[in-house]
Short mmCIF file of C-alpha atoms in Angstrom, two decimals:
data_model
loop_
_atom_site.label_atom_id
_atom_site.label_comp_id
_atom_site.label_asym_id
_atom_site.label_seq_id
_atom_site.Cartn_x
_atom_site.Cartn_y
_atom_site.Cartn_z
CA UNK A 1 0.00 0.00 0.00
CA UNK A 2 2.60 2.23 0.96
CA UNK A 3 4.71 1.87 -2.31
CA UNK A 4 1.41 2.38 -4.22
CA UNK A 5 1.39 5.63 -2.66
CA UNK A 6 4.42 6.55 -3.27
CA UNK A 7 3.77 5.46 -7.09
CA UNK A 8 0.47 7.69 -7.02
CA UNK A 9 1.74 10.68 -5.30
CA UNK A 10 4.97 10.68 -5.96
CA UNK A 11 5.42 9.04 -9.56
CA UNK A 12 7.61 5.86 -8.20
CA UNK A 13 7.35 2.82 -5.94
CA UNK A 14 11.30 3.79 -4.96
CA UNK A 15 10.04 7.09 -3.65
CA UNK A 16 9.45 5.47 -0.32
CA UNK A 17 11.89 6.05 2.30
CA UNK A 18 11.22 2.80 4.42
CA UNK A 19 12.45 2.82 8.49
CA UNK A 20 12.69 -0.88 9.83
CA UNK A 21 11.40 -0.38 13.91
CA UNK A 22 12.90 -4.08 14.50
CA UNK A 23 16.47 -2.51 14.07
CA UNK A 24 15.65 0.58 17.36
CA UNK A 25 14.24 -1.83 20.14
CA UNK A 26 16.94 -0.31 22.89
CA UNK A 27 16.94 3.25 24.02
CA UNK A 28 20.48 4.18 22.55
CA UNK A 29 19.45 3.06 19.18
CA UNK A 30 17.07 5.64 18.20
CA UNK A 31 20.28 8.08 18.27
CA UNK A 32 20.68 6.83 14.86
CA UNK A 33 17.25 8.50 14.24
CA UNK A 34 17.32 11.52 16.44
CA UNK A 35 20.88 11.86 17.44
CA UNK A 36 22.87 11.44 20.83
CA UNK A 37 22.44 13.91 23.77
CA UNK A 38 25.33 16.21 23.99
CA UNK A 39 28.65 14.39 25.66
CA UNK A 40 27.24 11.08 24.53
CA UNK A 41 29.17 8.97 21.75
CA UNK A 42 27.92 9.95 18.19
CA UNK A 43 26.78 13.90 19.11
CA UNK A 44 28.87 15.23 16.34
CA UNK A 45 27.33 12.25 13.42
CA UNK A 46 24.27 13.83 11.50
CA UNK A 47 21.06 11.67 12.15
CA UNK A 48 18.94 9.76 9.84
CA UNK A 49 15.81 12.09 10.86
CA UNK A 50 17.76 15.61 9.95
CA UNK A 51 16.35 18.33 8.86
CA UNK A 52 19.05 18.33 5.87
CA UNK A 53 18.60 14.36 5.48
CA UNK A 54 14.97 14.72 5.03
CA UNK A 55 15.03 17.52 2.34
CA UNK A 56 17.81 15.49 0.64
CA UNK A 57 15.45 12.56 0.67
CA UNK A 58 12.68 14.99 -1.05
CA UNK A 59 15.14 16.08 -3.76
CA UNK A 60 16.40 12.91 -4.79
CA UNK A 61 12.28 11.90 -5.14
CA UNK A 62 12.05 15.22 -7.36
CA UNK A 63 14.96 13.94 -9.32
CA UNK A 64 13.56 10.64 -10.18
CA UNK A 65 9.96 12.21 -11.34
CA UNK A 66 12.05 14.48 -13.13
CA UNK A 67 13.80 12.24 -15.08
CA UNK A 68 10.81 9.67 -15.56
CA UNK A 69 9.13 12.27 -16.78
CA UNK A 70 11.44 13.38 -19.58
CA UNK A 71 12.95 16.60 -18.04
CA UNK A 72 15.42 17.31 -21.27
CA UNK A 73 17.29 20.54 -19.22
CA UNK A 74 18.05 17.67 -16.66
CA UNK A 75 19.21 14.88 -19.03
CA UNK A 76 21.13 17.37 -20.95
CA UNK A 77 22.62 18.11 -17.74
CA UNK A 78 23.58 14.56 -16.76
CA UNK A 79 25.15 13.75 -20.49
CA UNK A 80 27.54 17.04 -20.30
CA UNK A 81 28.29 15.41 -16.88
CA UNK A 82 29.38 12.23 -18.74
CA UNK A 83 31.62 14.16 -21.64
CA UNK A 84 33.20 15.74 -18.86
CA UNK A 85 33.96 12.59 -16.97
CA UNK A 86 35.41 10.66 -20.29
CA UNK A 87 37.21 13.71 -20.80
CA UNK A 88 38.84 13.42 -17.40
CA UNK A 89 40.38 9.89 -18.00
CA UNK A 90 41.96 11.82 -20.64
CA UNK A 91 43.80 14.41 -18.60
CA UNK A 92 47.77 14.00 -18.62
CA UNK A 93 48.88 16.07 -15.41
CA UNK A 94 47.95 16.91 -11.92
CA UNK A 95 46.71 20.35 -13.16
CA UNK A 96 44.17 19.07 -15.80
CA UNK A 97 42.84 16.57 -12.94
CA UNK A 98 42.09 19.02 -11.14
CA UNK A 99 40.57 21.69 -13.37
CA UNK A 100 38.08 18.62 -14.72
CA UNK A 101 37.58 18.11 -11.26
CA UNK A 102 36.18 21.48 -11.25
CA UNK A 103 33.89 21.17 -13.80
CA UNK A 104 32.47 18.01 -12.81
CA UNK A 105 31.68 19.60 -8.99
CA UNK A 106 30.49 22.57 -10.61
CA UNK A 107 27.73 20.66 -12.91
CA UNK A 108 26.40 18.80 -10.67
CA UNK A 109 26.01 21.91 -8.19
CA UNK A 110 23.95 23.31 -11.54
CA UNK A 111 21.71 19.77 -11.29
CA UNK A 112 21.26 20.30 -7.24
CA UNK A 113 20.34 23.88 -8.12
CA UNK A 114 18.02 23.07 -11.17
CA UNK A 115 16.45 20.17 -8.92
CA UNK A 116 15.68 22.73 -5.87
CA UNK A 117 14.60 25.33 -8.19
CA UNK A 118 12.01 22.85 -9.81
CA UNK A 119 10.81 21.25 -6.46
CA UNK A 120 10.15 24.59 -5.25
CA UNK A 121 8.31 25.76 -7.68
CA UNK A 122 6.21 22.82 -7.52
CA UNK A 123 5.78 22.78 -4.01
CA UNK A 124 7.23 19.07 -4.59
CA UNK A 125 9.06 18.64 -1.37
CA UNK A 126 7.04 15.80 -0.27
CA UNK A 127 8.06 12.08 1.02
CA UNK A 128 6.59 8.95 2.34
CA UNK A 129 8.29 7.62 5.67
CA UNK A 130 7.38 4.08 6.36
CA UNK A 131 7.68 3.35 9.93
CA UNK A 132 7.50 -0.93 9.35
CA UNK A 133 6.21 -2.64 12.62
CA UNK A 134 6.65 0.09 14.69
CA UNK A 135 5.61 -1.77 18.06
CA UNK A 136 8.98 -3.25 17.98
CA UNK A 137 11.05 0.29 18.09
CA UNK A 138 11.51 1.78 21.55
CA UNK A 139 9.19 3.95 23.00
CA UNK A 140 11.26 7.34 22.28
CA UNK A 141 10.13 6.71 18.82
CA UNK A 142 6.81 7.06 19.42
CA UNK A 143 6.74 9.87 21.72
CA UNK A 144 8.91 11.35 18.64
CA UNK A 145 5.67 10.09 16.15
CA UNK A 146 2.97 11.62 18.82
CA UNK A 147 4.66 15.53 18.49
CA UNK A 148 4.70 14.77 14.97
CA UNK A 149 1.48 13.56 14.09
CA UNK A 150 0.12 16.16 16.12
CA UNK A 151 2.32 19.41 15.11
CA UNK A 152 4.30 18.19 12.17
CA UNK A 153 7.39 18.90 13.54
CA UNK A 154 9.69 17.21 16.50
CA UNK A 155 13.36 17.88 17.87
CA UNK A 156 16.45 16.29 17.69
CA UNK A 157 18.36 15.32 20.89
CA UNK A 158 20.62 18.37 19.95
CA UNK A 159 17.05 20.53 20.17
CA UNK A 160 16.84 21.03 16.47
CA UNK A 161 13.56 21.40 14.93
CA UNK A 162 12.47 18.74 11.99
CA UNK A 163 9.82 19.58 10.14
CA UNK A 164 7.54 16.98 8.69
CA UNK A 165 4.75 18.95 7.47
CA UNK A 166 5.17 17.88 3.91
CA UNK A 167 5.75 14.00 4.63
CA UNK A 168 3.40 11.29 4.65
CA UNK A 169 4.02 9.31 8.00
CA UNK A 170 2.91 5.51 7.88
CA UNK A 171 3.25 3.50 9.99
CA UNK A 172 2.59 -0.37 9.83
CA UNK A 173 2.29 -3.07 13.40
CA UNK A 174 1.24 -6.84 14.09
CA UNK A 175 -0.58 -5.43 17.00
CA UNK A 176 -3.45 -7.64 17.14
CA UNK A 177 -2.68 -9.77 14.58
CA UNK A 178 -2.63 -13.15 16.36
CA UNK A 179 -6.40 -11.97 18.03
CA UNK A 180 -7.54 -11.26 14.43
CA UNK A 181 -5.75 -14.94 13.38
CA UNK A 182 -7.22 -16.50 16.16
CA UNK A 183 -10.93 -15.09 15.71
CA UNK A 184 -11.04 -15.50 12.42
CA UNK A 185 -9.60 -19.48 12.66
CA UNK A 186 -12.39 -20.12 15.19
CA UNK A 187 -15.04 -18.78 12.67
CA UNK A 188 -13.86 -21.50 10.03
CA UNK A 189 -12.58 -19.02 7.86
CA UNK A 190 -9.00 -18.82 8.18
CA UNK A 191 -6.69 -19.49 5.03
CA UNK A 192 -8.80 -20.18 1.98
CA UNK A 193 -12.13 -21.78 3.65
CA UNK A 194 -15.14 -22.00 1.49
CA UNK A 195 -16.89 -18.72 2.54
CA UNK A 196 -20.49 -19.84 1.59
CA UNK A 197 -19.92 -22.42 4.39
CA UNK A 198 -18.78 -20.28 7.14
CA UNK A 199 -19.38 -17.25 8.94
CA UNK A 200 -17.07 -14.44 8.27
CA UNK A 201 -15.76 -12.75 10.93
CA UNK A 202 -17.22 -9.09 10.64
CA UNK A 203 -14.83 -6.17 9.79
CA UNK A 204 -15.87 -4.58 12.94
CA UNK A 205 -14.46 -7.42 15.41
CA UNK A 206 -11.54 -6.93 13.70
CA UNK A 207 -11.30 -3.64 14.46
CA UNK A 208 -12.39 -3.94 18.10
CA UNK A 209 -9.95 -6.81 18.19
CA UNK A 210 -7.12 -4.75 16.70
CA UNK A 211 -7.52 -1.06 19.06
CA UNK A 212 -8.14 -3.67 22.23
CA UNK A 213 -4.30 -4.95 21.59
CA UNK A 214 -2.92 -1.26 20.28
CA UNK A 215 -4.40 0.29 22.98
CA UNK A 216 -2.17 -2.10 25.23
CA UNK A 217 0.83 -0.45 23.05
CA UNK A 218 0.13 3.27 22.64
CA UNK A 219 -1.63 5.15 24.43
CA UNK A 220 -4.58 7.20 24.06
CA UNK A 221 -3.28 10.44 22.70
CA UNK A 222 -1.08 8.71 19.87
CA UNK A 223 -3.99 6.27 19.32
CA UNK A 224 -6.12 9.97 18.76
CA UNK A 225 -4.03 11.36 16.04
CA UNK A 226 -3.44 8.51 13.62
CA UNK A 227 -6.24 7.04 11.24
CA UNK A 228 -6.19 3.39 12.13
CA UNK A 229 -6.89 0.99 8.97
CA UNK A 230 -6.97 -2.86 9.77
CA UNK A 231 -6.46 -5.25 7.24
CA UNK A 232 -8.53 -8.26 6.71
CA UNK A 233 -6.89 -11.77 5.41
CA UNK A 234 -6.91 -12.96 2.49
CA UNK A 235 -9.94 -15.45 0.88
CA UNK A 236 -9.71 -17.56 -2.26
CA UNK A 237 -12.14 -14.69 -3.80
CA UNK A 238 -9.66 -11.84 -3.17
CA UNK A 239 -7.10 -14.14 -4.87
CA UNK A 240 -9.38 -14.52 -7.94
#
């Protein structure tokens, strides 16, 4: 679903910018999202939730709808970038290096500049975060989701503001899962059952059966400000 997203709003499935919880289950692993506190190890590294990171991550999406779609000031850009790297393996002293080195940095500054230029005029700097099975990530992640999904924008450790204003935040879980499993098992439908023969169970028990276990996760407030969809399995009919 999330890819599909990503293909509708964004143009591409690879315009997703995916965040597995299962790697932050400890405390001192969501520095690698949000930083370390100052004096702690890693204070000075840049984390993967930065301001500059995130409008990087919206750029390189412009970039790839940009050249999907057949921008020709971009791909004109990209093959000068090419002559002037062939023409580099052709330089015969330091000097030469160097002054094709030039160049090169000084194109693709033009293609940065070009891309920025674009996105802004577009009002294109939007992404898709996928939090995946966020129930396993620490609870300083979602504290960091809550004063997101309710302001759009959180803090660093370092108390720098990120601003997620233009992203849309997903964010999958299991929670409930094995209730759903077991429910729907005991109602005969579970894997590919005959459904005329059985009763199905309702999309509302789901539901139910799905907040009951979240709500044992989250807690009211971050339950409040996300749209909860729950997912029913798969029948032989959805299949055909």
């Amino acid at each position: 679903l999330a890819e599909l997203l990503a293909l509708y709003f964004l143009g591409s499935e690879s315009s997703l910018t995916k965040i597995e919880c299962a790697n932050y289950p400890e405390k001192h692993e969501i520095s690698r999202l949000i930083g370390s506190p100052p004096g702690y190890l890693g204070y000075s590294e840049r984390p993967l939730l930065a301001q500059e990171r995130i409008e990087r991550y919206a750029l390189e999406v412009h970039r790839r709808r940009l050249l999907e779609g057949g921008d020709e000031v971009l791909r004109g850009m990209y093959g000068n970038i090419r002559a002037l790297r062939e023409k580099r393996k052709s330089s015969r002293s330091p000097k030469e290096t160097e002054a094709a080195d030039k160049r090169i940095f000084a194109a693709e500054a033009e293609i940065s500049k070009h891309i920025a230029e674009d996105a802004s005029a577009k009002r294109a700097f939007y992404i898709i975060l996928l939090f995946d099975e966020l129930e396993k990530a620490h609870k300083q992640l979602h504290d960091l989701l809550l004063e997101v999904n309710d302001k759009g924008r959180s803090r660093l450790s370092n108390g720098e503001e990120i601003n997620l204003k233009n992203a849309f935040v997903i964010m999958t879980s299991n929670a409930g899962s094995g209730k759903i499993s077991d429910a729907v098992r005991r109602r005969g439908t579970y894997g590919f059952d005959d459904p005329a023969k059985s009763k199905p169970t309702s999309l509302r028990e789901m539901e139910n059966l799905a907040l009951r276990e979240a709500r044992k996760v989250w807690s009211p407030e971050f339950l409040n400000r996300v749209e909860v969809v729950v997912f029913q399995p798969l029948s032989r009919e959805d299949l055909n």
